[in-house]
């Protein structure tokens, strides 16, 4: 290494009622990939917002040295001018502009005020190839999935003269294949002299790409480790993150064996849905699945397999154009043409995109939790604020939501704590069937165990759980049965004993319907 490119010294950042960072120190060497780990609320994203000027100079204490010069960034444009580019965990794209327009927004290819669309589209195509995204640059961002939007963000960052690239949970929304391509890209950028800081909860990713890892806990620097050193094990990192050892990644679970002859709590038969724009393309093609009370059933698939499309279309026809299929609850056919109908039949859906569909970010924890079932905290049509607060306080404690009060705006919480609020909201509604779409996306290993324990408890209480995840170890550790999907079709069904990562991946890469 050629010496430090970045030094952050004694950084202190305080929000009303919360000290987010307390005397944090970080040193990043020129040309390295430096990982930052910590539980939700540890201060990782806040530290990077300080570095990038999102929290401007004067709003924090301490010093930032970049390329040996003291920096006082007043905003994100000032840090980008120095070559520091941050990609936030929550995406910041304009949905109704094209991919190309988003990539060069504020950095347009223009001469005398006129944009050259030929240059824009050509350069956008080159950047999309670099990040492994096979999309027309003229496609609207609103018409691609969350995972692909993350790749557009990375392409946007690469369009600038980057010296230090900061990636906050860059693979949280990506499947294993696309995550691998992205990690390879980070290593390729390293060979080009670009330094990267990656915030990730996925320890296998850190082991693969990082040179060093700094661990934060409760807003403080715990230690910085050489990732390649023999003593830097996953257990060592986890212990530093949570302040305790985690002997097991998943709760001990006895596989569920449904009663003979009992009807499934939820059964979906011959479900077919067309794309909302390209109405000749099937995104869900004749899919049939079932889940019984007390059972956790997983759905595995690569990006574009149709998992989220299936879940959203069943939950009130929230995605695409319904073509055919039936939904049954406890053996009886039900209507789920609207979200209110689905909720009325005891079905809840925890979305993978909490920012747009799961939460009201400008409202409080208190109000977000109660919104799914206001009738439970109302008397004669008027919300009992005391009861509402009692309920939300209960969830704040039981779900370990890190916030000073339940009146904290949800938009100020870390991504993982926001996810806990989403889960609390739907658990409060008291559903019999929960469809969980990437429920631990962007959540650290300590908080994941807490979420897994909640899910396991719900199943033990007789709830039926559908568990969609891009992390195969998560599905294998939590589920009684696992379905696989590819290209909108069901390709396999496996018991807990039959399933393995190799078996699931083999079926996830097929384009052939399973024989049932």
PDB file of N, CA and C in Angstrom, residues 13 29 54 59 63 74 140 160 164 177 205 246 256 287 316 318 327 338 348 360 387 390 400-401 403 409 474 504:
ATOM      1  N   UNK A  13     -20.749  12.561  16.276  1.00  0.00           N
ATOM      2  CA  UNK A  13     -21.965  13.054  15.624  1.00  0.00           C
ATOM      3  C   UNK A  13     -23.155  12.782  16.539  1.00  0.00           C
ATOM      4  N   UNK A  29      -6.248   2.661   3.568  1.00  0.00           N
ATOM      5  CA  UNK A  29      -5.027   2.740   2.776  1.00  0.00           C
ATOM      6  C   UNK A  29      -5.339   2.924   1.290  1.00  0.00           C
ATOM      7  N   UNK A  54     -22.969  14.478   3.362  1.00  0.00           N
ATOM      8  CA  UNK A  54     -24.413  14.452   3.616  1.00  0.00           C
ATOM      9  C   UNK A  54     -24.692  15.123   4.960  1.00  0.00           C
ATOM     10  N   UNK A  59     -21.479  20.129  11.436  1.00  0.00           N
ATOM     11  CA  UNK A  59     -22.540  19.389  12.119  1.00  0.00           C
ATOM     12  C   UNK A  59     -21.972  18.228  12.934  1.00  0.00           C
ATOM     13  N   UNK A  63     -11.928  15.470  12.552  1.00  0.00           N
ATOM     14  CA  UNK A  63     -11.269  15.867  11.299  1.00  0.00           C
ATOM     15  C   UNK A  63     -11.319  14.762  10.262  1.00  0.00           C
ATOM     16  N   UNK A  74     -19.040  20.702   2.521  1.00  0.00           N
ATOM     17  CA  UNK A  74     -20.298  21.357   2.903  1.00  0.00           C
ATOM     18  C   UNK A  74     -21.512  20.598   2.369  1.00  0.00           C
ATOM     19  N   UNK A 140     -37.053   2.933 -18.450  1.00  0.00           N
ATOM     20  CA  UNK A 140     -37.318   3.705 -17.234  1.00  0.00           C
ATOM     21  C   UNK A 140     -36.869   2.921 -15.998  1.00  0.00           C
ATOM     22  N   UNK A 160     -18.372   8.997 -12.771  1.00  0.00           N
ATOM     23  CA  UNK A 160     -17.638  10.144 -12.231  1.00  0.00           C
ATOM     24  C   UNK A 160     -16.173   9.772 -12.039  1.00  0.00           C
ATOM     25  N   UNK A 164     -12.332   7.354  -4.391  1.00  0.00           N
ATOM     26  CA  UNK A 164     -12.776   6.561  -3.242  1.00  0.00           C
ATOM     27  C   UNK A 164     -14.255   6.266  -3.430  1.00  0.00           C
ATOM     28  N   UNK A 177     -25.548 -14.791  -7.851  1.00  0.00           N
ATOM     29  CA  UNK A 177     -24.811 -14.619  -9.109  1.00  0.00           C
ATOM     30  C   UNK A 177     -24.452 -13.154  -9.349  1.00  0.00           C
ATOM     31  N   UNK A 205     -18.636 -12.123   1.968  1.00  0.00           N
ATOM     32  CA  UNK A 205     -18.243 -11.102   0.993  1.00  0.00           C
ATOM     33  C   UNK A 205     -17.001 -10.360   1.469  1.00  0.00           C
ATOM     34  N   UNK A 246     -21.970 -15.721  18.973  1.00  0.00           N
ATOM     35  CA  UNK A 246     -23.192 -16.323  18.461  1.00  0.00           C
ATOM     36  C   UNK A 246     -22.883 -17.769  18.093  1.00  0.00           C
ATOM     37  N   UNK A 256     -41.485 -29.071  10.707  1.00  0.00           N
ATOM     38  CA  UNK A 256     -42.930 -29.191  10.915  1.00  0.00           C
ATOM     39  C   UNK A 256     -43.481 -30.352  10.112  1.00  0.00           C
ATOM     40  N   UNK A 287     -48.199 -21.203 -11.543  1.00  0.00           N
ATOM     41  CA  UNK A 287     -47.519 -21.607 -10.299  1.00  0.00           C
ATOM     42  C   UNK A 287     -48.542 -22.074  -9.267  1.00  0.00           C
ATOM     43  N   UNK A 316     -53.492  -8.849  -3.054  1.00  0.00           N
ATOM     44  CA  UNK A 316     -54.312  -7.753  -3.551  1.00  0.00           C
ATOM     45  C   UNK A 316     -54.040  -7.343  -4.976  1.00  0.00           C
ATOM     46  N   UNK A 318     -51.325  -6.625  -6.431  1.00  0.00           N
ATOM     47  CA  UNK A 318     -50.506  -5.412  -6.330  1.00  0.00           C
ATOM     48  C   UNK A 318     -49.474  -5.296  -7.444  1.00  0.00           C
ATOM     49  N   UNK A 327     -56.921 -18.623  -5.088  1.00  0.00           N
ATOM     50  CA  UNK A 327     -56.299 -18.611  -3.765  1.00  0.00           C
ATOM     51  C   UNK A 327     -57.279 -19.225  -2.781  1.00  0.00           C
ATOM     52  N   UNK A 338     -57.996  -6.970  -3.879  1.00  0.00           N
ATOM     53  CA  UNK A 338     -57.453  -5.733  -3.333  1.00  0.00           C
ATOM     54  C   UNK A 338     -56.666  -6.063  -2.075  1.00  0.00           C
ATOM     55  N   UNK A 348     -50.798 -11.269   5.267  1.00  0.00           N
ATOM     56  CA  UNK A 348     -49.932 -10.087   5.375  1.00  0.00           C
ATOM     57  C   UNK A 348     -48.738 -10.266   4.463  1.00  0.00           C
ATOM     58  N   UNK A 360     -44.229   4.664   5.879  1.00  0.00           N
ATOM     59  CA  UNK A 360     -44.362   6.100   5.660  1.00  0.00           C
ATOM     60  C   UNK A 360     -43.171   6.736   6.364  1.00  0.00           C
ATOM     61  N   UNK A 387     -53.332   3.766  24.006  1.00  0.00           N
ATOM     62  CA  UNK A 387     -53.246   2.350  23.616  1.00  0.00           C
ATOM     63  C   UNK A 387     -52.293   2.174  22.439  1.00  0.00           C
ATOM     64  N   UNK A 390     -48.836   2.319  23.744  1.00  0.00           N
ATOM     65  CA  UNK A 390     -48.555   1.098  24.500  1.00  0.00           C
ATOM     66  C   UNK A 390     -48.177  -0.042  23.568  1.00  0.00           C
ATOM     67  N   UNK A 400     -36.429  -4.955  19.607  1.00  0.00           N
ATOM     68  CA  UNK A 400     -35.146  -4.273  19.810  1.00  0.00           C
ATOM     69  C   UNK A 400     -34.915  -3.203  18.747  1.00  0.00           C
ATOM     70  N   UNK A 401     -35.940  -2.371  18.533  1.00  0.00           N
ATOM     71  CA  UNK A 401     -35.834  -1.257  17.594  1.00  0.00           C
ATOM     72  C   UNK A 401     -35.049  -0.135  18.270  1.00  0.00           C
ATOM     73  N   UNK A 403     -34.197   3.222  18.891  1.00  0.00           N
ATOM     74  CA  UNK A 403     -34.676   4.593  18.734  1.00  0.00           C
ATOM     75  C   UNK A 403     -34.968   5.125  20.127  1.00  0.00           C
ATOM     76  N   UNK A 409     -39.232   9.767  13.798  1.00  0.00           N
ATOM     77  CA  UNK A 409     -39.613   9.486  12.401  1.00  0.00           C
ATOM     78  C   UNK A 409     -38.875   8.253  11.871  1.00  0.00           C
ATOM     79  N   UNK A 474     -29.896 -19.035   4.425  1.00  0.00           N
ATOM     80  CA  UNK A 474     -31.026 -18.565   5.225  1.00  0.00           C
ATOM     81  C   UNK A 474     -32.234 -19.467   5.013  1.00  0.00           C
ATOM     82  N   UNK A 504     -30.643 -26.674  -4.838  1.00  0.00           N
ATOM     83  CA  UNK A 504     -31.494 -25.515  -5.093  1.00  0.00           C
ATOM     84  C   UNK A 504     -30.989 -24.708  -6.275  1.00  0.00           C
TER      85      UNK A 504
END
